Amino acid sequence: MDHEQLEENLSLYALGALDPDAVREMEQHLAAGCPACSTLLGQYQSAVTMLPYALRPQTPPPALKSRIMTALSGPAATSTTNLREEKPASPVPIPTAPPNLASPPASSWIPQTLPERPPRRPVTRRNEFFQRLDQLRAASPALAAALGALLLGVGGYATYLYTTLQGERTATTHERAEAAQRRLAIADLKSQLEEKQAALTKATNEVKRAVEALGTTHQLLAQHEEQIETLKAQLPPGRGAKDRSRTDVVQAGSDDLVRILTSPTTKMASLSGTDKAKEAYAMVFVEPGTGRGFFYANNLPPLPTGKSYQLWIITNKPISAGVFTLDHGHKGRLLLRDIPGVSQIKKFAVSLEPAGGRPQPTGSIYLAGDL
């Protein structure tokens, strides 16, 4: 029996009108813990308990009590307690064939045994229920109609409740799916926000470093200008070309630095400290048109005796861009010339090398970054 048939039989089960096999199957189904059937059964049982209150009160005839008392006290009361024994019906006479020589022997057509009566259909609780309904319909058509209407109403209400529960269950499933999708979308947005926040933090740090580098560069330019003016003031008229050349070199360095920092095509690389110098950072400004650049580093560890830092431009292989030392503020600077094509540069790096540098890096890397 499928679930739909079990639901249809719930009202009969509540009324006690199911046959034993159906009762066992229903009880097994309810014991399995079906929530819908358990809910409907509770509603049916509540409705069944209200059935007696649906009967219309009847006033007995005035003479009914006297007739009942007379029947209980009279001789008929004793005779009615004994069941009358019914005598079996007389057997049906079996006809015999008329004396006719042409007829076949009687034994060939007279049945030897009478046909057996078909077995009576066993009275089940379901049949008994409908028999009682028939009796109730015959005794009180109005009450039978009211009972039928009540059962139909309870069945309709149960169907409505079941449909409502199914709809709520479906809606709950959809709501859970939508909530899961919203959680996934929120997690995705949160991940994107974290990535953008990290990128913004990185860009902010780079801007701060660039501003600091530019501030240091302005100081460097001011120092260069001061050196130029000092050299010019110290250069008396008629001095040799050697002194004029020294002044021209300082002036040329200042001009290159201004050109690099003000060119709209200048590219910038940010270098971060490795495990050797986690607090260190550096900026490299490259002007592709002239092949010149400016390097600025900060927070590098103090140099050991006999050592210097060396900047490397890494294309297919490391190319030395010069060596530098640190000032009292742990800062280092380099003006770069003859930089290879920007498209060929993969990254920049700074290593610790013996004083004067080496053709290829031999020491530990302290700074590294892509262009």
mmCIF file of C-alpha atoms in Angstrom:
data_model
loop_
_atom_site.group_PDB
_atom_site.id
_atom_site.type_symbol
_atom_site.label_atom_id
_atom_site.label_comp_id
_atom_site.label_asym_id
_atom_site.label_seq_id
_atom_site.Cartn_x
_atom_site.Cartn_y
_atom_site.Cartn_z
ATOM 1 C CA MET A 1 0.000 0.000 0.000
ATOM 2 C CA ASP A 2 1.472 3.308 -1.057
ATOM 3 C CA HIS A 3 1.564 6.505 0.978
ATOM 4 C CA GLU A 4 -1.485 8.038 -0.715
ATOM 5 C CA GLN A 5 -3.646 5.001 0.110
ATOM 6 C CA LEU A 6 -2.405 5.062 3.690
ATOM 7 C CA GLU A 7 -3.448 8.709 3.982
ATOM 8 C CA GLU A 8 -6.902 7.880 2.576
ATOM 9 C CA ASN A 9 -7.331 5.125 5.197
ATOM 10 C CA LEU A 10 -6.403 7.367 8.131
ATOM 11 C CA SER A 11 -10.014 8.452 8.713
ATOM 12 C CA LEU A 12 -11.189 4.814 8.744
ATOM 13 C CA TYR A 13 -8.349 3.916 11.103
ATOM 14 C CA ALA A 14 -9.410 6.688 13.474
ATOM 15 C CA LEU A 15 -12.985 5.340 13.395
ATOM 16 C CA GLY A 16 -11.787 1.735 13.943
ATOM 17 C CA ALA A 17 -13.191 0.588 10.600
ATOM 18 C CA LEU A 18 -10.095 -0.965 8.989
ATOM 19 C CA ASP A 19 -9.582 -4.704 8.569
ATOM 20 C CA PRO A 20 -6.776 -6.321 10.635
ATOM 21 C CA ASP A 21 -4.264 -6.450 7.765
ATOM 22 C CA ALA A 22 -4.769 -2.790 6.972
ATOM 23 C CA VAL A 23 -4.534 -1.941 10.687
ATOM 24 C CA ARG A 24 -1.176 -3.705 10.982
ATOM 25 C CA GLU A 25 0.174 -1.967 7.898
ATOM 26 C CA MET A 26 -1.075 1.405 9.139
ATOM 27 C CA GLU A 27 0.460 0.904 12.595
ATOM 28 C CA GLN A 28 3.794 -0.103 11.040
ATOM 29 C CA HIS A 29 3.713 3.037 8.884
ATOM 30 C CA LEU A 30 2.905 5.256 11.873
ATOM 31 C CA ALA A 31 5.588 3.565 13.971
ATOM 32 C CA ALA A 32 8.108 4.460 11.240
ATOM 33 C CA GLY A 33 7.525 8.111 12.199
ATOM 34 C CA CYS A 34 5.723 9.668 9.178
ATOM 35 C CA PRO A 35 5.094 13.290 10.330
ATOM 36 C CA ALA A 36 2.307 14.032 7.816
ATOM 37 C CA CYS A 37 0.276 10.916 8.679
ATOM 38 C CA SER A 38 0.791 11.424 12.428
ATOM 39 C CA THR A 39 -0.538 14.982 12.139
ATOM 40 C CA LEU A 40 -3.562 13.932 10.068
ATOM 41 C CA LEU A 41 -4.345 11.030 12.440
ATOM 42 C CA GLY A 42 -4.365 13.375 15.414
ATOM 43 C CA GLN A 43 -6.834 15.644 13.601
ATOM 44 C CA TYR A 44 -9.068 12.702 12.644
ATOM 45 C CA GLN A 45 -9.049 11.368 16.204
ATOM 46 C CA SER A 46 -9.986 14.803 17.531
ATOM 47 C CA ALA A 47 -12.868 14.920 15.041
ATOM 48 C CA VAL A 48 -14.057 11.416 16.019
ATOM 49 C CA THR A 49 -14.217 12.395 19.691
ATOM 50 C CA MET A 50 -16.546 15.243 18.690
ATOM 51 C CA LEU A 51 -18.963 13.032 16.713
ATOM 52 C CA PRO A 52 -21.309 12.290 19.655
ATOM 53 C CA TYR A 53 -21.786 15.995 20.187
ATOM 54 C CA ALA A 54 -23.031 16.312 16.604
ATOM 55 C CA LEU A 55 -26.142 14.202 17.348
ATOM 56 C CA ARG A 56 -29.421 16.052 17.693
ATOM 57 C CA PRO A 57 -31.053 15.417 21.098
ATOM 58 C CA GLN A 58 -34.224 13.271 20.803
ATOM 59 C CA THR A 59 -37.133 13.334 23.269
ATOM 60 C CA PRO A 60 -38.400 9.746 23.917
ATOM 61 C CA PRO A 61 -42.158 9.053 23.691
ATOM 62 C CA PRO A 62 -43.991 9.330 27.049
ATOM 63 C CA ALA A 63 -45.049 5.654 27.031
ATOM 64 C CA LEU A 64 -41.532 4.325 26.291
ATOM 65 C CA LYS A 65 -40.521 4.064 29.946
ATOM 66 C CA SER A 66 -43.653 2.134 30.968
ATOM 67 C CA ARG A 67 -43.206 -0.299 28.086
ATOM 68 C CA ILE A 68 -39.586 -0.922 29.047
ATOM 69 C CA MET A 69 -40.478 -1.536 32.699
ATOM 70 C CA THR A 70 -43.339 -3.884 31.738
ATOM 71 C CA ALA A 71 -41.052 -5.850 29.441
ATOM 72 C CA LEU A 72 -38.431 -6.208 32.153
ATOM 73 C CA SER A 73 -40.924 -7.416 34.826
ATOM 74 C CA GLY A 74 -43.269 -9.568 32.711
ATOM 75 C CA PRO A 75 -42.955 -13.233 31.655
ATOM 76 C CA ALA A 76 -41.703 -12.175 28.266
ATOM 77 C CA ALA A 77 -38.473 -11.041 29.875
ATOM 78 C CA THR A 78 -37.580 -14.627 30.731
ATOM 79 C CA SER A 79 -38.465 -16.050 27.361
ATOM 80 C CA THR A 80 -36.460 -13.449 25.525
ATOM 81 C CA THR A 81 -33.303 -14.477 27.266
ATOM 82 C CA ASN A 82 -33.369 -17.921 25.663
ATOM 83 C CA LEU A 83 -32.391 -18.042 22.082
ATOM 84 C CA ARG A 84 -34.845 -19.945 19.917
ATOM 85 C CA GLU A 85 -33.257 -22.942 18.361
ATOM 86 C CA GLU A 86 -33.853 -22.926 14.690
ATOM 87 C CA LYS A 87 -34.698 -26.214 13.037
ATOM 88 C CA PRO A 88 -32.874 -27.075 9.902
ATOM 89 C CA ALA A 89 -34.866 -26.647 6.776
ATOM 90 C CA SER A 90 -36.333 -29.777 5.234
ATOM 91 C CA PRO A 91 -34.263 -31.171 2.446
ATOM 92 C CA VAL A 92 -35.240 -30.290 -1.046
ATOM 93 C CA PRO A 93 -36.871 -33.317 -2.694
ATOM 94 C CA ILE A 94 -34.859 -34.716 -5.524
ATOM 95 C CA PRO A 95 -37.056 -35.316 -8.544
ATOM 96 C CA THR A 96 -36.951 -38.710 -10.212
ATOM 97 C CA ALA A 97 -37.144 -39.362 -13.861
ATOM 98 C CA PRO A 98 -40.478 -40.502 -15.335
ATOM 99 C CA PRO A 99 -40.651 -44.114 -16.379
ATOM 100 C CA ASN A 100 -39.439 -43.924 -19.901
ATOM 101 C CA LEU A 101 -37.469 -46.723 -21.420
ATOM 102 C CA ALA A 102 -35.916 -44.360 -23.876
ATOM 103 C CA SER A 103 -34.515 -42.217 -21.127
ATOM 104 C CA PRO A 104 -30.998 -42.842 -19.825
ATOM 105 C CA PRO A 105 -30.532 -44.357 -16.353
ATOM 106 C CA ALA A 106 -31.391 -42.056 -13.475
ATOM 107 C CA SER A 107 -27.905 -42.296 -12.075
ATOM 108 C CA SER A 108 -26.537 -40.585 -15.169
ATOM 109 C CA TRP A 109 -28.422 -37.332 -14.636
ATOM 110 C CA ILE A 110 -29.328 -37.206 -10.943
ATOM 111 C CA PRO A 111 -26.615 -35.256 -9.074
ATOM 112 C CA GLN A 112 -24.885 -37.352 -6.463
ATOM 113 C CA THR A 113 -24.302 -34.383 -4.169
ATOM 114 C CA LEU A 114 -25.953 -31.011 -3.862
ATOM 115 C CA PRO A 115 -23.805 -28.001 -4.851
ATOM 116 C CA GLU A 116 -22.105 -26.412 -1.875
ATOM 117 C CA ARG A 117 -23.200 -22.981 -0.796
ATOM 118 C CA PRO A 118 -20.473 -20.421 -1.563
ATOM 119 C CA PRO A 119 -18.609 -19.390 1.577
ATOM 120 C CA ARG A 120 -19.926 -16.328 3.275
ATOM 121 C CA ARG A 121 -17.763 -13.283 3.083
ATOM 122 C CA PRO A 122 -16.113 -12.747 6.462
ATOM 123 C CA VAL A 123 -17.358 -9.729 8.292
ATOM 124 C CA THR A 124 -14.413 -7.378 8.681
ATOM 125 C CA ARG A 125 -14.225 -4.212 10.710
ATOM 126 C CA ARG A 126 -14.479 -2.221 7.494
ATOM 127 C CA ASN A 127 -17.642 -4.037 6.384
ATOM 128 C CA GLU A 128 -19.035 -3.733 9.908
ATOM 129 C CA PHE A 129 -18.403 0.003 9.763
ATOM 130 C CA PHE A 130 -20.371 0.367 6.538
ATOM 131 C CA GLN A 131 -23.116 -1.880 7.897
ATOM 132 C CA ARG A 132 -23.388 0.421 10.878
ATOM 133 C CA LEU A 133 -23.496 3.390 8.549
ATOM 134 C CA ASP A 134 -26.355 1.737 6.665
ATOM 135 C CA GLN A 135 -28.177 1.120 9.943
ATOM 136 C CA LEU A 136 -27.572 4.707 10.995
ATOM 137 C CA ARG A 137 -28.797 5.940 7.608
ATOM 138 C CA ALA A 138 -31.952 3.883 7.967
ATOM 139 C CA ALA A 139 -32.552 4.977 11.565
ATOM 140 C CA SER A 140 -31.708 8.650 11.174
ATOM 141 C CA PRO A 141 -31.021 9.956 7.653
ATOM 142 C CA ALA A 142 -30.290 13.416 9.001
ATOM 143 C CA LEU A 143 -27.657 12.120 11.423
ATOM 144 C CA ALA A 144 -26.091 9.986 8.695
ATOM 145 C CA ALA A 145 -25.942 12.993 6.391
ATOM 146 C CA ALA A 146 -24.389 15.087 9.163
ATOM 147 C CA LEU A 147 -21.812 12.376 9.855
ATOM 148 C CA GLY A 148 -20.961 12.123 6.151
ATOM 149 C CA ALA A 149 -20.619 15.882 5.880
ATOM 150 C CA LEU A 150 -18.422 15.916 8.984
ATOM 151 C CA LEU A 151 -16.163 13.197 7.585
ATOM 152 C CA LEU A 152 -15.933 15.014 4.261
ATOM 153 C CA GLY A 153 -15.105 18.222 6.066
ATOM 154 C CA VAL A 154 -12.429 16.550 8.158
ATOM 155 C CA GLY A 155 -10.985 14.892 5.058
ATOM 156 C CA GLY A 156 -10.970 18.173 3.179
ATOM 157 C CA TYR A 157 -9.374 19.956 6.104
ATOM 158 C CA ALA A 158 -6.756 17.219 6.384
ATOM 159 C CA THR A 159 -6.042 17.509 2.671
ATOM 160 C CA TYR A 160 -5.751 21.270 3.064
ATOM 161 C CA LEU A 161 -3.341 20.859 5.970
ATOM 162 C CA TYR A 162 -1.267 18.330 4.061
ATOM 163 C CA THR A 163 -1.114 20.595 1.000
ATOM 164 C CA THR A 164 -0.194 23.538 3.218
ATOM 165 C CA LEU A 165 2.543 21.544 4.943
ATOM 166 C CA GLN A 166 3.917 20.398 1.609
ATOM 167 C CA GLY A 167 3.892 23.975 0.328
ATOM 168 C CA GLU A 168 5.626 25.238 3.460
ATOM 169 C CA ARG A 169 8.180 22.431 3.199
ATOM 170 C CA THR A 170 8.860 23.314 -0.442
ATOM 171 C CA ALA A 171 9.080 27.022 0.415
ATOM 172 C CA THR A 172 11.461 26.241 3.274
ATOM 173 C CA THR A 173 13.656 24.212 0.925
ATOM 174 C CA HIS A 174 13.730 27.081 -1.573
ATOM 175 C CA GLU A 175 14.485 29.580 1.185
ATOM 176 C CA ARG A 176 17.361 27.430 2.416
ATOM 177 C CA ALA A 177 18.758 27.156 -1.114
ATOM 178 C CA GLU A 178 18.457 30.925 -1.597
ATOM 179 C CA ALA A 179 20.091 31.527 1.797
ATOM 180 C CA ALA A 180 22.974 29.225 0.827
ATOM 181 C CA GLN A 181 23.389 31.111 -2.455
ATOM 182 C CA ARG A 182 23.363 34.427 -0.588
ATOM 183 C CA ARG A 183 26.005 33.132 1.832
ATOM 184 C CA LEU A 184 28.177 32.047 -1.101
ATOM 185 C CA ALA A 185 27.713 35.440 -2.769
ATOM 186 C CA ILE A 186 28.577 37.235 0.485
ATOM 187 C CA ALA A 187 31.671 35.062 0.933
ATOM 188 C CA ASP A 188 32.716 35.825 -2.654
ATOM 189 C CA LEU A 189 32.185 39.560 -2.144
ATOM 190 C CA LYS A 190 34.099 39.385 1.132
ATOM 191 C CA SER A 191 36.991 37.648 -0.615
ATOM 192 C CA GLN A 192 36.990 40.273 -3.384
ATOM 193 C CA LEU A 193 36.858 43.042 -0.785
ATOM 194 C CA GLU A 194 39.809 41.541 1.078
ATOM 195 C CA GLU A 195 41.792 41.303 -2.167
ATOM 196 C CA LYS A 196 40.996 44.913 -3.048
ATOM 197 C CA GLN A 197 41.818 46.012 0.487
ATOM 198 C CA ALA A 198 45.171 44.240 0.265
ATOM 199 C CA ALA A 199 45.844 45.850 -3.125
ATOM 200 C CA LEU A 200 44.835 49.254 -1.742
ATOM 201 C CA THR A 201 47.111 48.798 1.269
ATOM 202 C CA LYS A 202 49.974 47.829 -1.003
ATOM 203 C CA ALA A 203 49.352 50.810 -3.281
ATOM 204 C CA THR A 204 49.118 53.131 -0.268
ATOM 205 C CA ASN A 205 52.423 51.867 1.071
ATOM 206 C CA GLU A 206 54.022 52.326 -2.341
ATOM 207 C CA VAL A 207 52.695 55.872 -2.557
ATOM 208 C CA LYS A 208 54.052 56.619 0.913
ATOM 209 C CA ARG A 209 57.416 55.229 -0.084
ATOM 210 C CA ALA A 210 57.351 57.179 -3.340
ATOM 211 C CA VAL A 211 56.496 60.382 -1.485
ATOM 212 C CA GLU A 212 59.295 59.703 0.965
ATOM 213 C CA ALA A 213 61.651 58.961 -1.912
ATOM 214 C CA LEU A 214 60.617 62.167 -3.658
ATOM 215 C CA GLY A 215 61.124 64.114 -0.452
ATOM 216 C CA THR A 216 64.589 62.661 -0.108
ATOM 217 C CA THR A 217 65.187 63.375 -3.792
ATOM 218 C CA HIS A 218 64.229 67.012 -3.323
ATOM 219 C CA GLN A 219 66.688 67.161 -0.481
ATOM 220 C CA LEU A 220 69.288 65.580 -2.734
ATOM 221 C CA LEU A 221 68.541 68.115 -5.473
ATOM 222 C CA ALA A 222 68.845 70.923 -2.980
ATOM 223 C CA GLN A 223 72.188 69.527 -1.871
ATOM 224 C CA HIS A 224 73.293 69.301 -5.510
ATOM 225 C CA GLU A 225 72.243 72.879 -6.144
ATOM 226 C CA GLU A 226 74.084 73.972 -3.031
ATOM 227 C CA GLN A 227 77.187 72.064 -4.159
ATOM 228 C CA ILE A 228 76.974 73.681 -7.597
ATOM 229 C CA GLU A 229 76.686 77.171 -6.144
ATOM 230 C CA THR A 230 79.535 76.452 -3.723
ATOM 231 C CA LEU A 231 81.749 75.175 -6.546
ATOM 232 C CA LYS A 232 80.910 78.164 -8.709
ATOM 233 C CA ALA A 233 81.705 80.548 -5.855
ATOM 234 C CA GLN A 234 84.985 78.781 -5.169
ATOM 235 C CA LEU A 235 85.965 78.759 -8.841
ATOM 236 C CA PRO A 236 88.004 81.941 -9.507
ATOM 237 C CA PRO A 237 88.125 83.415 -12.975
ATOM 238 C CA GLY A 238 90.607 81.768 -15.281
ATOM 239 C CA ARG A 239 90.738 78.364 -13.475
ATOM 240 C CA GLY A 240 91.246 75.265 -15.566
ATOM 241 C CA ALA A 241 88.824 72.998 -17.400
ATOM 242 C CA LYS A 242 89.143 70.338 -14.657
ATOM 243 C CA ASP A 243 87.274 72.448 -12.099
ATOM 244 C CA ARG A 244 84.638 73.438 -14.675
ATOM 245 C CA SER A 245 84.152 69.754 -15.531
ATOM 246 C CA ARG A 246 83.489 68.886 -11.880
ATOM 247 C CA THR A 247 80.808 71.555 -11.703
ATOM 248 C CA ASP A 248 79.265 70.358 -14.974
ATOM 249 C CA VAL A 249 79.052 66.770 -13.647
ATOM 250 C CA VAL A 250 77.134 67.847 -10.553
ATOM 251 C CA GLN A 251 74.837 70.026 -12.684
ATOM 252 C CA ALA A 252 74.246 67.166 -15.147
ATOM 253 C CA GLY A 253 73.321 64.799 -12.307
ATOM 254 C CA SER A 254 70.770 67.245 -10.988
ATOM 255 C CA ASP A 255 69.293 67.753 -14.452
ATOM 256 C CA ASP A 256 69.023 63.974 -15.000
ATOM 257 C CA LEU A 257 67.271 63.517 -11.688
ATOM 258 C CA VAL A 258 64.760 66.265 -12.468
ATOM 259 C CA ARG A 259 64.109 64.808 -15.926
ATOM 260 C CA ILE A 260 63.575 61.283 -14.552
ATOM 261 C CA LEU A 261 61.122 62.372 -11.880
ATOM 262 C CA THR A 262 59.112 64.733 -14.091
ATOM 263 C CA SER A 263 58.874 62.628 -17.265
ATOM 264 C CA PRO A 264 55.321 61.301 -17.984
ATOM 265 C CA THR A 265 56.809 58.037 -19.299
ATOM 266 C CA THR A 266 58.764 57.239 -16.133
ATOM 267 C CA LYS A 267 58.023 53.802 -14.667
ATOM 268 C CA MET A 268 58.374 52.866 -11.016
ATOM 269 C CA ALA A 269 59.306 49.565 -9.346
ATOM 270 C CA SER A 270 58.758 48.831 -5.651
ATOM 271 C CA LEU A 271 61.283 46.572 -3.918
ATOM 272 C CA SER A 272 60.466 44.792 -0.647
ATOM 273 C CA GLY A 273 62.834 43.488 1.985
ATOM 274 C CA THR A 274 63.598 39.766 2.206
ATOM 275 C CA ASP A 275 64.069 37.791 5.422
ATOM 276 C CA LYS A 276 67.494 39.411 5.692
ATOM 277 C CA ALA A 277 65.905 42.890 5.926
ATOM 278 C CA LYS A 278 62.158 42.703 6.537
ATOM 279 C CA GLU A 279 61.822 46.427 7.316
ATOM 280 C CA ALA A 280 63.758 47.569 4.249
ATOM 281 C CA TYR A 281 62.196 48.854 1.028
ATOM 282 C CA ALA A 282 63.322 50.670 -2.110
ATOM 283 C CA MET A 283 61.990 52.506 -5.180
ATOM 284 C CA VAL A 284 63.419 52.495 -8.698
ATOM 285 C CA PHE A 285 62.366 55.191 -11.199
ATOM 286 C CA VAL A 286 63.176 54.385 -14.845
ATOM 287 C CA GLU A 287 62.806 56.788 -17.792
ATOM 288 C CA PRO A 288 62.636 54.554 -20.923
ATOM 289 C CA GLY A 289 63.392 57.354 -23.401
ATOM 290 C CA THR A 290 66.848 58.129 -22.013
ATOM 291 C CA GLY A 291 67.707 54.788 -20.417
ATOM 292 C CA ARG A 292 68.365 56.510 -17.120
ATOM 293 C CA GLY A 293 66.925 56.049 -13.655
ATOM 294 C CA PHE A 294 67.083 56.779 -9.970
ATOM 295 C CA PHE A 295 67.278 54.255 -7.102
ATOM 296 C CA TYR A 296 66.368 55.033 -3.493
ATOM 297 C CA ALA A 297 66.551 52.557 -0.562
ATOM 298 C CA ASN A 298 65.647 52.888 3.118
ATOM 299 C CA ASN A 299 65.979 50.867 6.356
ATOM 300 C CA LEU A 300 68.709 48.573 5.080
ATOM 301 C CA PRO A 301 70.943 47.061 7.798
ATOM 302 C CA PRO A 302 74.269 48.836 8.401
ATOM 303 C CA LEU A 303 77.060 47.621 6.147
ATOM 304 C CA PRO A 304 79.765 45.417 7.661
ATOM 305 C CA THR A 305 83.338 46.508 7.170
ATOM 306 C CA GLY A 306 84.576 45.775 3.668
ATOM 307 C CA LYS A 307 81.081 45.319 2.257
ATOM 308 C CA SER A 308 78.772 47.315 -0.004
ATOM 309 C CA TYR A 309 75.313 46.913 -1.445
ATOM 310 C CA GLN A 310 74.979 46.207 -5.174
ATOM 311 C CA LEU A 311 71.905 46.854 -7.334
ATOM 312 C CA TRP A 312 71.073 44.314 -10.063
ATOM 313 C CA ILE A 313 68.895 44.697 -13.136
ATOM 314 C CA ILE A 314 67.642 41.203 -13.974
ATOM 315 C CA THR A 315 66.751 40.427 -17.593
ATOM 316 C CA ASN A 316 67.827 36.997 -18.827
ATOM 317 C CA LYS A 317 70.749 37.342 -16.424
ATOM 318 C CA PRO A 318 71.735 39.754 -13.635
ATOM 319 C CA ILE A 319 73.316 43.035 -14.803
ATOM 320 C CA SER A 320 75.081 45.263 -12.302
ATOM 321 C CA ALA A 321 73.580 48.763 -12.020
ATOM 322 C CA GLY A 322 76.124 50.009 -9.481
ATOM 323 C CA VAL A 323 77.164 49.784 -5.847
ATOM 324 C CA PHE A 324 76.118 52.081 -3.017
ATOM 325 C CA THR A 325 76.603 52.631 0.679
ATOM 326 C CA LEU A 326 74.286 54.032 3.346
ATOM 327 C CA ASP A 327 74.177 57.446 4.959
ATOM 328 C CA HIS A 328 73.541 58.007 8.643
ATOM 329 C CA GLY A 329 69.796 57.538 8.086
ATOM 330 C CA HIS A 330 70.288 54.044 6.596
ATOM 331 C CA LYS A 331 69.394 55.373 3.155
ATOM 332 C CA GLY A 332 71.087 54.611 -0.145
ATOM 333 C CA ARG A 333 70.832 56.296 -3.579
ATOM 334 C CA LEU A 334 72.007 55.662 -7.123
ATOM 335 C CA LEU A 335 71.697 57.522 -10.413
ATOM 336 C CA LEU A 336 71.364 54.866 -13.124
ATOM 337 C CA ARG A 337 72.624 55.163 -16.700
ATOM 338 C CA ASP A 338 72.555 52.905 -19.739
ATOM 339 C CA ILE A 339 69.595 50.866 -18.479
ATOM 340 C CA PRO A 340 68.612 48.108 -20.974
ATOM 341 C CA GLY A 341 65.204 48.149 -22.676
ATOM 342 C CA VAL A 342 62.400 48.375 -20.151
ATOM 343 C CA SER A 343 60.523 45.525 -21.852
ATOM 344 C CA GLN A 344 63.507 43.249 -21.123
ATOM 345 C CA ILE A 345 63.629 44.020 -17.388
ATOM 346 C CA LYS A 346 61.997 41.355 -15.235
ATOM 347 C CA LYS A 347 62.913 42.625 -11.774
ATOM 348 C CA PHE A 348 65.428 44.496 -9.613
ATOM 349 C CA ALA A 349 67.403 43.102 -6.675
ATOM 350 C CA VAL A 350 69.963 44.270 -4.107
ATOM 351 C CA SER A 351 72.624 41.953 -2.679
ATOM 352 C CA LEU A 352 75.404 42.310 -0.119
ATOM 353 C CA GLU A 353 78.774 42.059 -1.863
ATOM 354 C CA PRO A 354 82.446 42.781 -1.138
ATOM 355 C CA ALA A 355 83.358 46.456 -1.396
ATOM 356 C CA GLY A 356 83.421 47.573 -5.023
ATOM 357 C CA GLY A 357 80.936 44.918 -6.164
ATOM 358 C CA ARG A 358 81.166 41.748 -8.242
ATOM 359 C CA PRO A 359 80.311 40.901 -11.894
ATOM 360 C CA GLN A 360 77.628 38.461 -10.693
ATOM 361 C CA PRO A 361 75.751 38.316 -7.380
ATOM 362 C CA THR A 362 77.524 36.209 -4.758
ATOM 363 C CA GLY A 363 75.992 37.402 -1.488
ATOM 364 C CA SER A 364 72.559 37.310 0.125
ATOM 365 C CA ILE A 365 69.618 39.154 -1.442
ATOM 366 C CA TYR A 366 68.248 41.956 0.741
ATOM 367 C CA LEU A 367 65.728 43.633 -1.628
ATOM 368 C CA ALA A 368 63.738 42.402 -4.637
ATOM 369 C CA GLY A 369 60.808 43.589 -6.731
ATOM 370 C CA ASP A 370 59.239 43.506 -10.205
ATOM 371 C CA LEU A 371 59.059 46.441 -12.602
#
